[in-house]
Coordinates of C-alpha atoms in Angstrom, one line a residue:
Chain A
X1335 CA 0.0 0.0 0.0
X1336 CA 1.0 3.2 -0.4
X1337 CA 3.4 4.7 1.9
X1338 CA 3.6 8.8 1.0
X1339 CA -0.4 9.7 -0.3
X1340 CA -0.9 12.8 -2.3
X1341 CA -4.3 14.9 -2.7
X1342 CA -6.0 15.0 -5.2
X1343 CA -5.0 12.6 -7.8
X1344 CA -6.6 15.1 -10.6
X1345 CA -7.8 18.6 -10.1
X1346 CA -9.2 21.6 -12.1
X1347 CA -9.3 25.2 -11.3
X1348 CA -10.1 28.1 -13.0
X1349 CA -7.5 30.5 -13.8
X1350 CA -6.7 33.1 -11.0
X1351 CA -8.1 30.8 -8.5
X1352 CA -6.0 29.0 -5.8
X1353 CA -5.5 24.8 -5.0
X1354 CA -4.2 22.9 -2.6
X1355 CA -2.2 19.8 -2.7
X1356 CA -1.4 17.5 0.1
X1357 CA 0.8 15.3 0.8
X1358 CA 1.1 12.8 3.9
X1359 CA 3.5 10.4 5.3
X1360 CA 0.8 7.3 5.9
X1361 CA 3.6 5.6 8.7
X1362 CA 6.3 7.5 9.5
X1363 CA 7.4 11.4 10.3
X1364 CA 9.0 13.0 7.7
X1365 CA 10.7 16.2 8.5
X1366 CA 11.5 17.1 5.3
X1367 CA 9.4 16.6 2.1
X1368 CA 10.3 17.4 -1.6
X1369 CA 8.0 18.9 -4.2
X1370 CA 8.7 18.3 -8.1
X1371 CA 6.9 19.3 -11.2
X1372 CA 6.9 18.1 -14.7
X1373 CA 5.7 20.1 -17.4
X1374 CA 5.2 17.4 -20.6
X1375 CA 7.7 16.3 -22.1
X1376 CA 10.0 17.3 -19.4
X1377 CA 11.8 16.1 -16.5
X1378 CA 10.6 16.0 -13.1
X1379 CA 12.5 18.7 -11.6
X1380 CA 12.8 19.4 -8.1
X1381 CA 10.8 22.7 -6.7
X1382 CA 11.2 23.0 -3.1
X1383 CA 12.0 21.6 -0.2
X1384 CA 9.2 21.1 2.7
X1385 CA 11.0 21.5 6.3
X1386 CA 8.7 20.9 8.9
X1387 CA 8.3 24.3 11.7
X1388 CA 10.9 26.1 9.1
X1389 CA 10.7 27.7 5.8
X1390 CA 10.5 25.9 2.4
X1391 CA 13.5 26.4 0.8
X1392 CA 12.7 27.0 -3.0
X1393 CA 15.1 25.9 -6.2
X1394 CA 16.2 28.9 -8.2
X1395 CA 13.5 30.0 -11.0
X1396 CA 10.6 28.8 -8.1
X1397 CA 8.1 31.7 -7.3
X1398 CA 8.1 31.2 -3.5
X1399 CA 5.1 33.8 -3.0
X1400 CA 3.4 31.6 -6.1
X1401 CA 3.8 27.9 -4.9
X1402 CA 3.2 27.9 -1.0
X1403 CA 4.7 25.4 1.1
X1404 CA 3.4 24.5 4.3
X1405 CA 4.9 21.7 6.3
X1406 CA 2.5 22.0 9.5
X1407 CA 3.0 18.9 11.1
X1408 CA 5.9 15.9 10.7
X1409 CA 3.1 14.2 8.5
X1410 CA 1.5 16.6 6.3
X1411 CA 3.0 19.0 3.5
X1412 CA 1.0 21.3 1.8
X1413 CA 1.8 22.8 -1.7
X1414 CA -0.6 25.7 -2.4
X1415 CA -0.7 27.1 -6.1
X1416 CA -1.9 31.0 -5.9
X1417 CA -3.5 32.6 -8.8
X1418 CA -2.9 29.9 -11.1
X1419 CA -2.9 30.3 -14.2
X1420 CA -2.8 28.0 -17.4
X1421 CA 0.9 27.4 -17.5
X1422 CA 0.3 25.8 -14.0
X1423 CA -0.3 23.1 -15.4
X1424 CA 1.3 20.3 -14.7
X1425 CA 1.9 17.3 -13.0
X1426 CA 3.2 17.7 -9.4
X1427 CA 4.7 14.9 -7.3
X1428 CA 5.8 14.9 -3.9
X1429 CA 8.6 12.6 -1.6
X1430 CA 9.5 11.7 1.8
X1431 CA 13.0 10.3 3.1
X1432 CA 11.8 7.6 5.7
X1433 CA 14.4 7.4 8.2
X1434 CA 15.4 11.0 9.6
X1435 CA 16.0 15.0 8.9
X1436 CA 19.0 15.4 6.2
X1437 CA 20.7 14.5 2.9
X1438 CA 21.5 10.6 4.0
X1439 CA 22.4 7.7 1.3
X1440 CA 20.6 5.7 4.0
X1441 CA 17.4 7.3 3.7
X1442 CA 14.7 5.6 1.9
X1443 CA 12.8 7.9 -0.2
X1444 CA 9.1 7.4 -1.3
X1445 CA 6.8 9.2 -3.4
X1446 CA 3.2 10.0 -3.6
X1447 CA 0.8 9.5 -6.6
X1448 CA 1.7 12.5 -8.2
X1449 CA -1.4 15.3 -8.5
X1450 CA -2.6 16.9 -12.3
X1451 CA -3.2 20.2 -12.4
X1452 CA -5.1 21.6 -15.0
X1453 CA -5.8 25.4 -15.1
X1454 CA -8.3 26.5 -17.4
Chain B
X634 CA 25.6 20.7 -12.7
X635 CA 23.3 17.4 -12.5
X636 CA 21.1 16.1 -15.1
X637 CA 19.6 13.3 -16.6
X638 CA 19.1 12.8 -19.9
X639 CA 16.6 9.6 -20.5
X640 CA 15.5 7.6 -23.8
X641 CA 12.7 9.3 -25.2
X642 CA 9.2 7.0 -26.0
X643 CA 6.8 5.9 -25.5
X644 CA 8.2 2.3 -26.2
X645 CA 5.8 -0.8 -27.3
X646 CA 7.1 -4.0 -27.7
X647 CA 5.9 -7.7 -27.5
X648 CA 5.7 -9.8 -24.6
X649 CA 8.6 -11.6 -24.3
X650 CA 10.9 -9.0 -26.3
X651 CA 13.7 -7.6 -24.5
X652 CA 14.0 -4.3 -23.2
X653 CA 16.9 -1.4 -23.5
X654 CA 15.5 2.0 -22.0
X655 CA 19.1 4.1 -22.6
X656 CA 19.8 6.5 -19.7
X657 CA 23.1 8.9 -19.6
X658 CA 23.8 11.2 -16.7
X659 CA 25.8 14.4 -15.7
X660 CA 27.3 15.1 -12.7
X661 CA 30.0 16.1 -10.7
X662 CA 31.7 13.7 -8.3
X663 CA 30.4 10.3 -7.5
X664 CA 26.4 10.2 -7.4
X665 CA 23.8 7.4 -7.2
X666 CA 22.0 6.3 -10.0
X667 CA 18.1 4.9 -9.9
X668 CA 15.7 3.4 -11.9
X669 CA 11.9 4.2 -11.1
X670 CA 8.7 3.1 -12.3
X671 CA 5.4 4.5 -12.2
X672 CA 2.4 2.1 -12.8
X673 CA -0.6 3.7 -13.7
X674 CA -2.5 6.0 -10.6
X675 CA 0.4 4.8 -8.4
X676 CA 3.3 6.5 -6.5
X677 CA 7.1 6.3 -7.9
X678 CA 8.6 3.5 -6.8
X679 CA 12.4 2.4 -6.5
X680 CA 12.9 -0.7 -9.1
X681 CA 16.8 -0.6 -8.7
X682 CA 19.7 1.5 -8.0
X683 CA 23.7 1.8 -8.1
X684 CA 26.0 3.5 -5.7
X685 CA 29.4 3.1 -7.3
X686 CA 30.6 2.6 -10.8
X687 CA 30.6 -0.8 -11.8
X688 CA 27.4 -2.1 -9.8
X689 CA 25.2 -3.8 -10.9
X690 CA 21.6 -2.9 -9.7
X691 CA 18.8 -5.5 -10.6
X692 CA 14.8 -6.3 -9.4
X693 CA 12.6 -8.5 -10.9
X694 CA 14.5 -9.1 -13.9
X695 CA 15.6 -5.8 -14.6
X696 CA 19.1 -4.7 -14.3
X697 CA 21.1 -1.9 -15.3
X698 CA 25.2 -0.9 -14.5
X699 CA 27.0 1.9 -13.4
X700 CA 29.0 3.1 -15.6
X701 CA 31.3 5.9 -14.9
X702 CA 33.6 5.8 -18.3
X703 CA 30.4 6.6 -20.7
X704 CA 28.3 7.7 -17.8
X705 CA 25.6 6.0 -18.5
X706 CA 23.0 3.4 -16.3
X707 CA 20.8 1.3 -19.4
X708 CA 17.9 -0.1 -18.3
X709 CA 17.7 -3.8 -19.4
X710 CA 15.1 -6.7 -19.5
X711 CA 15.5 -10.3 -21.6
X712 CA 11.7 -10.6 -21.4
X713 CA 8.9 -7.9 -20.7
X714 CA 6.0 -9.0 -19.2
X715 CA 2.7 -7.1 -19.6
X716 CA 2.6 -6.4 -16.4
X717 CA 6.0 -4.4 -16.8
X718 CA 3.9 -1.5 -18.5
X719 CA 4.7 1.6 -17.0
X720 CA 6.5 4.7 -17.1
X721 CA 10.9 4.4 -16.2
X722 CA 12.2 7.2 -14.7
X723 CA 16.1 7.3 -14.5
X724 CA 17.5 9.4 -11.8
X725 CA 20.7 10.5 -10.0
X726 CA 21.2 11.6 -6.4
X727 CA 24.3 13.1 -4.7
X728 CA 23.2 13.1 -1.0
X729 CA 20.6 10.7 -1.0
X730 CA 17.1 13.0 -0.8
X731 CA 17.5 15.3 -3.5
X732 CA 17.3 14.0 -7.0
X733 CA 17.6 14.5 -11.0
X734 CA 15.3 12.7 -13.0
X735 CA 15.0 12.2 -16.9
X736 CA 11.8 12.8 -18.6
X737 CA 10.3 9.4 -17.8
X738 CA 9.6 6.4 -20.6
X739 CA 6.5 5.0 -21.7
X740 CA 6.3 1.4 -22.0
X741 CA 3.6 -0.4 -23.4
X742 CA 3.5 -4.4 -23.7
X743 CA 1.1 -5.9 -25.8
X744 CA 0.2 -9.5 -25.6

């Protein structure tokens, strides 16, 4: 069963309007939690990174005050797309590292569903 | 810096036909290499992975090798099952949490 769960699997908004993805660890804390996106054709690439009771640290070219983060508890991360408009779209994915806080080859890393965003 | 660059598909072969998904990698230093798969409405998950050149990584009759001189990490299969239908994902991490992907390959088995 699944192990990191994202919400919702499918979503569509109207442009200029905001949406909420979750993402929980379903058995274990995860302090940290990483958010991709892949536009098609594209590689995933990574967005942010969720800390849980500090700021999300964004990858360069991110719009932090566009793509809220909101790690409010060691389960749950939150990605919150403001304003979206059509070139939103896309398909975003979180991960967890099971296994502690920090960049460890031991860590296990699972991923959630994934979520589609259309904006129309 | 880091990337991934990943045989484009989507890919449809026979069932029992082998399978070469080619994956190539930049990097600095010494990173890990993966192989994902995504079955449909499901999570990423790990098929295999390498942590040093020469490895081998292998699950369920896939395998795929590190290697460092033509930086590269092939997907391979002798014989695709239908239920091996799914998107590949090659990927490289440096510290374990963060990592690169490629753009993901289609594979379609027909009976």
């Amino acid at each position: 069963g699944a192990v990191v769960s994202q919400h919702p699997s499918r979503v569509i908004c109207k442009s200029g309007t905001s949406v909420k993805i979750e993402c929980r660890s379903l058995d274990f804390q995860a302090t940290t939690m990483f958010w991709y996106r892949q536009f098609p054709k594209q590689s995933l690439m990574l967005m942010a990174t969720s800390n849980e009771g500090s700021k999300a640290t964004y990858e360069q070219g991110v719009e932090k005050d566009k793509f809220l983060i909101n790690h409010a508890s060691l389960t749950l991360s939150t990605l919150t797309v403001t304003s979206a408009h059509p070139e939103d779209s896309s398909f975003y994915i979180c991960s967890a590292p099971k296994g502690g806080r920090g960049q460890t080859s031991g860590n296990t890393i699972y991923f959630g569903e994934g979520s589609w965003l259309t904006v129309v | 810096g880091n990337s991934v660059t990943q045989m484009e598909g989507p890919v449809t072969l026979s069932e029992e036909a082998f399978l070469t998904i080619n994956c190539t990698y930049t990097a600095t230093g010494y990173p890990s290499l993966f192989w994902y798969v995504q079955y449909p409405g499901e999570g990423l998950q790990l098929l295999l992975k390498a942590t040093k050149a020469d490895d081998k990584g292998s699950n369920k009759g896939f395998e795929a090798t590190y290697r460092k001189e033509t930086t590269s990490f092939h997907l391979e299969k002798g014989s695709v099952q239908v239920s091996d239908s799914a998107v590949y994902f090659c990927a490289l991490s440096k510290f374990g949490n963060q990592f690169y992907f490629g753009t993901g390959t289609s594979l379609t088995v027909i009976p």
